[in-house]
Amino acid sequence: MAMGQFYLFSLVLGTLGSLCTLFTVYWVQHWHDGFGWDGTKLMFNWHPVLMVTGMVVLYGAASLVYRLPQSWVGSKLPWKLLHAVLHLAAFVLAVLGLVAVFNFHYHNRLSNLYSLHSWVGITAVTLFACQWLLGFTVFLLPWASLSLRSLLKPIHVFFGAVILSLSMASVLSGINEKLFNLKNATAPYSSLPPEACFANITGMLVVAFVGIVLYVLLVSSWKRPEPGILTDRQLRLHLRPGSRPYPIAYVPVASGPSQ
């Protein structure tokens, strides 16, 4: 039952994440003339697509690597590498998204980093860079002691959730900022024209995606067990047909959410 619930959540997340990106692409393509890399608004149009795809969808997927049932047993190194590579890909997309908006502002002599949207967004990306460096140096490289990793792990998990929440806030404020600048006088934002309705739905998709990611990440008990210990839920995977058992300590836990 627990495994079925997890894969159902995975299917829902995959669908929502794909829709977040596809809706953002369609919004830009249909109402804002598509994409370019020439300093015009077509270059700016890359910004929402790259930030949603990188800082929300890919970041959320990377955060849940250790919730995959296959990661509960066996070596942790392949999952560490996948976690790091997905986050790095998300960071590269975020940097490209920032390049797009800064170049657009430069070519059009516009000010940078004056809005709340930009403050929240640059804070999220800066924390993301620090988070990735911390994870790479402490959790991926072999020099750190187990005690140091145990000390920093809760901090690493906490800031992972904070960064995803800040990314969501930045996306929502960016959508709102864009819609309040609608130039069609016959259909202002307050009258909810088709573009505004579509963009609002896109924002709600982002909220739903991030909400489910945070639920699985922070509330559910789908997590890799500590070395040598399996919970009752994880034991079912460990003893699946064809698996090779190894010595473990079994700790029964309540069926409610784990901390």
CSV table of C-alpha atoms in Angstrom, one decimal:
chain,number,residue,atom,x,y,z
A,1,MET,CA,0.0,0.0,0.0
A,2,ALA,CA,2.8,2.4,1.0
A,3,MET,CA,4.7,1.7,-2.2
A,4,GLY,CA,1.6,2.2,-4.3
A,5,GLN,CA,1.0,5.6,-2.6
A,6,PHE,CA,4.6,6.6,-3.3
A,7,TYR,CA,4.4,5.8,-7.0
A,8,LEU,CA,1.0,7.6,-7.2
A,9,PHE,CA,2.6,10.7,-5.7
A,10,SER,CA,5.5,10.3,-8.2
A,11,LEU,CA,3.1,10.1,-11.1
A,12,VAL,CA,1.2,13.2,-9.9
A,13,LEU,CA,4.5,15.1,-9.4
A,14,GLY,CA,5.8,14.1,-12.9
A,15,THR,CA,2.5,15.3,-14.4
A,16,LEU,CA,2.5,18.6,-12.5
A,17,GLY,CA,6.1,19.3,-13.1
A,18,SER,CA,5.7,18.7,-16.9
A,19,LEU,CA,2.6,21.0,-16.9
A,20,CYS,CA,4.5,23.8,-15.1
A,21,THR,CA,7.1,23.9,-17.8
A,22,LEU,CA,4.7,23.4,-20.7
A,23,PHE,CA,2.3,26.0,-19.5
A,24,THR,CA,5.1,28.5,-19.0
A,25,VAL,CA,6.4,27.8,-22.5
A,26,TYR,CA,2.9,28.2,-24.0
A,27,TRP,CA,2.3,31.4,-22.1
A,28,VAL,CA,5.4,33.0,-23.5
A,29,GLN,CA,5.0,31.6,-27.0
A,30,HIS,CA,1.4,32.4,-27.4
A,31,TRP,CA,1.1,35.9,-25.7
A,32,HIS,CA,4.7,37.2,-25.8
A,33,ASP,CA,6.0,36.3,-29.3
A,34,GLY,CA,8.3,33.4,-28.4
A,35,PHE,CA,12.0,33.2,-27.8
A,36,GLY,CA,15.3,34.8,-28.9
A,37,TRP,CA,18.8,35.6,-27.6
A,38,ASP,CA,19.3,39.1,-28.9
A,39,GLY,CA,18.7,41.4,-25.9
A,40,THR,CA,15.1,42.1,-26.8
A,41,LYS,CA,12.0,40.9,-25.0
A,42,LEU,CA,12.4,37.6,-26.8
A,43,MET,CA,15.5,37.1,-24.7
A,44,PHE,CA,13.7,38.0,-21.5
A,45,ASN,CA,11.1,35.4,-22.4
A,46,TRP,CA,13.6,32.7,-21.6
A,47,HIS,CA,13.8,33.9,-18.0
A,48,PRO,CA,10.4,32.5,-16.7
A,49,VAL,CA,10.8,29.2,-18.6
A,50,LEU,CA,14.4,28.6,-17.3
A,51,MET,CA,13.6,29.6,-13.8
A,52,VAL,CA,10.4,27.5,-13.5
A,53,THR,CA,12.1,24.5,-15.1
A,54,GLY,CA,15.3,24.8,-13.1
A,55,MET,CA,14.5,26.3,-9.7
A,56,VAL,CA,11.1,24.6,-9.3
A,57,VAL,CA,10.7,21.4,-11.4
A,58,LEU,CA,14.3,20.1,-11.6
A,59,TYR,CA,15.1,21.3,-8.1
A,60,GLY,CA,12.0,19.5,-6.7
A,61,ALA,CA,12.9,16.3,-8.5
A,62,ALA,CA,16.5,16.4,-7.3
A,63,SER,CA,15.3,17.0,-3.7
A,64,LEU,CA,13.3,13.7,-3.8
A,65,VAL,CA,16.0,11.4,-5.0
A,66,TYR,CA,16.5,9.9,-1.5
A,67,ARG,CA,12.7,9.2,-1.3
A,68,LEU,CA,12.9,6.8,-4.2
A,69,PRO,CA,12.4,3.2,-2.8
A,70,GLN,CA,15.3,2.0,-4.8
A,71,SER,CA,17.6,4.3,-2.8
A,72,TRP,CA,16.6,2.7,0.5
A,73,VAL,CA,19.0,-0.3,0.1
A,74,GLY,CA,22.4,-0.7,-1.3
A,75,SER,CA,25.2,1.8,-1.9
A,76,LYS,CA,24.3,5.5,-1.4
A,77,LEU,CA,26.9,6.8,-3.8
A,78,PRO,CA,25.0,6.5,-7.0
A,79,TRP,CA,22.1,8.4,-5.4
A,80,LYS,CA,24.4,11.1,-4.1
A,81,LEU,CA,25.7,11.5,-7.7
A,82,LEU,CA,22.2,11.7,-9.1
A,83,HIS,CA,21.2,14.2,-6.4
A,84,ALA,CA,24.2,16.4,-7.2
A,85,VAL,CA,23.9,16.2,-11.0
A,86,LEU,CA,20.2,17.0,-11.0
A,87,HIS,CA,20.8,20.0,-8.7
A,88,LEU,CA,23.7,21.1,-10.8
A,89,ALA,CA,21.5,21.0,-14.0
A,90,ALA,CA,18.9,23.0,-12.1
A,91,PHE,CA,21.5,25.6,-11.1
A,92,VAL,CA,22.8,25.9,-14.7
A,93,LEU,CA,19.3,26.6,-15.9
A,94,ALA,CA,18.8,29.2,-13.2
A,95,VAL,CA,22.0,30.9,-14.1
A,96,LEU,CA,21.0,31.0,-17.8
A,97,GLY,CA,17.7,32.4,-16.7
A,98,LEU,CA,19.5,35.2,-14.8
A,99,VAL,CA,21.7,35.9,-17.8
A,100,ALA,CA,18.6,36.3,-20.0
A,101,VAL,CA,17.0,38.9,-17.7
A,102,PHE,CA,20.2,40.8,-16.9
A,103,ASN,CA,21.1,41.0,-20.6
A,104,PHE,CA,17.6,42.2,-21.4
A,105,HIS,CA,17.8,44.9,-18.8
A,106,TYR,CA,21.3,45.9,-20.0
A,107,HIS,CA,20.3,46.3,-23.6
A,108,ASN,CA,17.2,48.2,-22.7
A,109,ARG,CA,18.9,50.4,-20.0
A,110,LEU,CA,16.6,49.1,-17.2
A,111,SER,CA,17.4,48.9,-13.6
A,112,ASN,CA,18.3,45.6,-11.9
A,113,LEU,CA,17.2,44.1,-8.6
A,114,TYR,CA,14.7,46.7,-7.5
A,115,SER,CA,11.6,44.6,-7.1
A,116,LEU,CA,10.6,42.2,-4.4
A,117,HIS,CA,10.4,39.5,-7.0
A,118,SER,CA,14.1,40.1,-7.9
A,119,TRP,CA,15.1,40.2,-4.3
A,120,VAL,CA,13.4,36.9,-3.5
A,121,GLY,CA,14.7,35.3,-6.7
A,122,ILE,CA,18.3,36.3,-6.2
A,123,THR,CA,18.2,35.2,-2.6
A,124,ALA,CA,17.0,31.8,-3.7
A,125,VAL,CA,19.7,31.4,-6.3
A,126,THR,CA,22.4,32.6,-3.9
A,127,LEU,CA,21.3,30.1,-1.2
A,128,PHE,CA,21.1,27.4,-3.8
A,129,ALA,CA,24.7,28.0,-4.8
A,130,CYS,CA,25.8,27.8,-1.1
A,131,GLN,CA,23.7,24.7,-0.6
A,132,TRP,CA,25.2,22.9,-3.6
A,133,LEU,CA,28.7,23.7,-2.5
A,134,LEU,CA,28.0,22.5,1.0
A,135,GLY,CA,26.5,19.3,-0.2
A,136,PHE,CA,29.3,18.6,-2.6
A,137,THR,CA,32.1,19.3,-0.1
A,138,VAL,CA,30.6,17.7,2.9
A,139,PHE,CA,28.3,14.9,1.7
A,140,LEU,CA,29.8,13.9,-1.7
A,141,LEU,CA,33.5,14.2,-1.1
A,142,PRO,CA,34.9,11.5,1.3
A,143,TRP,CA,36.8,13.8,3.7
A,144,ALA,CA,34.0,14.8,6.1
A,145,SER,CA,33.5,12.8,9.3
A,146,LEU,CA,30.2,11.0,10.1
A,147,SER,CA,29.7,13.3,13.0
A,148,LEU,CA,30.0,16.4,10.8
A,149,ARG,CA,27.6,15.0,8.3
A,150,SER,CA,25.1,14.1,11.0
A,151,LEU,CA,25.4,17.7,12.3
A,152,LEU,CA,24.9,19.4,9.0
A,153,LYS,CA,22.3,17.0,7.5
A,154,PRO,CA,19.2,18.6,9.2
A,155,ILE,CA,20.5,22.1,8.2
A,156,HIS,CA,21.0,20.9,4.6
A,157,VAL,CA,17.4,19.4,4.5
A,158,PHE,CA,15.9,22.6,6.1
A,159,PHE,CA,17.5,25.0,3.6
A,160,GLY,CA,16.6,22.7,0.7
A,161,ALA,CA,13.0,23.2,1.6
A,162,VAL,CA,13.5,27.0,2.2
A,163,ILE,CA,15.1,27.4,-1.2
A,164,LEU,CA,12.2,25.6,-2.9
A,165,SER,CA,9.7,27.7,-1.0
A,166,LEU,CA,11.6,30.9,-2.0
A,167,SER,CA,11.6,29.7,-5.6
A,168,MET,CA,7.9,29.3,-5.5
A,169,ALA,CA,7.4,32.7,-4.0
A,170,SER,CA,9.6,34.2,-6.7
A,171,VAL,CA,7.7,32.5,-9.5
A,172,LEU,CA,4.4,33.7,-8.1
A,173,SER,CA,5.5,37.3,-7.6
A,174,GLY,CA,7.1,37.2,-11.1
A,175,ILE,CA,3.8,36.1,-12.7
A,176,ASN,CA,1.9,38.8,-10.8
A,177,GLU,CA,4.4,41.4,-11.8
A,178,LYS,CA,4.0,40.5,-15.4
A,179,LEU,CA,0.3,40.5,-15.3
A,180,PHE,CA,0.0,43.8,-13.6
A,181,ASN,CA,1.9,45.2,-16.6
A,182,LEU,CA,-0.6,44.1,-19.1
A,183,LYS,CA,-0.8,46.8,-21.8
A,184,ASN,CA,-4.2,45.9,-23.3
A,185,ALA,CA,-6.4,48.7,-22.0
A,186,THR,CA,-9.6,46.9,-23.1
A,187,ALA,CA,-8.8,43.9,-20.9
A,188,PRO,CA,-6.8,44.8,-17.8
A,189,TYR,CA,-5.7,42.2,-15.2
A,190,SER,CA,-8.7,43.1,-13.1
A,191,SER,CA,-11.0,41.9,-15.8
A,192,LEU,CA,-9.2,38.5,-15.9
A,193,PRO,CA,-8.5,38.3,-19.7
A,194,PRO,CA,-7.5,34.9,-21.1
A,195,GLU,CA,-3.8,35.5,-20.6
A,196,ALA,CA,-4.3,36.4,-16.9
A,197,CYS,CA,-6.5,33.3,-16.4
A,198,PHE,CA,-3.9,31.1,-18.0
A,199,ALA,CA,-1.0,32.6,-16.1
A,200,ASN,CA,-2.9,32.3,-12.8
A,201,ILE,CA,-3.5,28.6,-13.5
A,202,THR,CA,0.2,28.2,-14.2
A,203,GLY,CA,1.0,29.7,-10.8
A,204,MET,CA,-1.5,27.3,-9.1
A,205,LEU,CA,0.3,24.4,-10.8
A,206,VAL,CA,3.5,25.6,-9.4
A,207,VAL,CA,1.9,25.8,-5.9
A,208,ALA,CA,0.5,22.3,-6.2
A,209,PHE,CA,3.9,20.9,-7.4
A,210,VAL,CA,5.9,22.5,-4.6
A,211,GLY,CA,3.3,21.6,-2.0
A,212,ILE,CA,3.4,17.9,-2.8
A,213,VAL,CA,7.3,18.0,-3.0
A,214,LEU,CA,7.4,19.5,0.5
A,215,TYR,CA,4.9,17.0,1.8
A,216,VAL,CA,6.9,14.0,0.6
A,217,LEU,CA,10.2,15.7,1.7
A,218,LEU,CA,9.3,16.8,5.1
A,219,VAL,CA,6.2,15.0,6.3
A,220,SER,CA,6.1,11.5,4.8
A,221,SER,CA,8.1,8.5,6.1
A,222,TRP,CA,9.4,7.6,2.7
A,223,LYS,CA,13.0,8.2,3.5
A,224,ARG,CA,16.2,6.2,3.4
A,225,PRO,CA,16.8,4.4,6.7
A,226,GLU,CA,19.8,5.0,8.8
A,227,PRO,CA,22.6,2.4,8.3
A,228,GLY,CA,21.6,-0.9,9.7
A,229,ILE,CA,18.0,0.1,10.6
A,230,LEU,CA,14.9,-0.4,8.5
A,231,THR,CA,11.4,0.8,9.5
A,232,ASP,CA,8.4,-1.5,8.9
A,233,ARG,CA,7.6,0.3,5.7
A,234,GLN,CA,11.1,0.1,4.3
A,235,LEU,CA,11.4,-3.5,5.4
A,236,ARG,CA,8.8,-4.5,2.8
A,237,LEU,CA,11.0,-3.2,0.0
A,238,HIS,CA,14.1,-4.8,1.5
A,239,LEU,CA,12.5,-8.2,1.6
A,240,ARG,CA,10.9,-7.9,-1.9
A,241,PRO,CA,11.2,-11.1,-4.1
A,242,GLY,CA,14.6,-11.6,-5.5
A,243,SER,CA,16.4,-9.2,-3.1
A,244,ARG,CA,19.4,-10.4,-1.1
A,245,PRO,CA,19.1,-9.8,2.6
A,246,TYR,CA,21.8,-8.5,4.8
A,247,PRO,CA,22.0,-8.1,8.6
A,248,ILE,CA,19.7,-5.3,9.8
A,249,ALA,CA,18.0,-4.1,12.9
A,250,TYR,CA,14.2,-3.8,12.5
A,251,VAL,CA,12.6,-0.9,14.3
A,252,PRO,CA,8.7,-0.8,14.2
A,253,VAL,CA,7.4,2.7,13.9
A,254,ALA,CA,4.0,4.3,14.0
A,255,SER,CA,2.2,4.7,10.7
A,256,GLY,CA,2.0,8.5,11.1
A,257,PRO,CA,4.5,10.9,9.5
A,258,SER,CA,8.1,10.8,10.6
A,259,GLN,CA,10.1,13.8,11.5
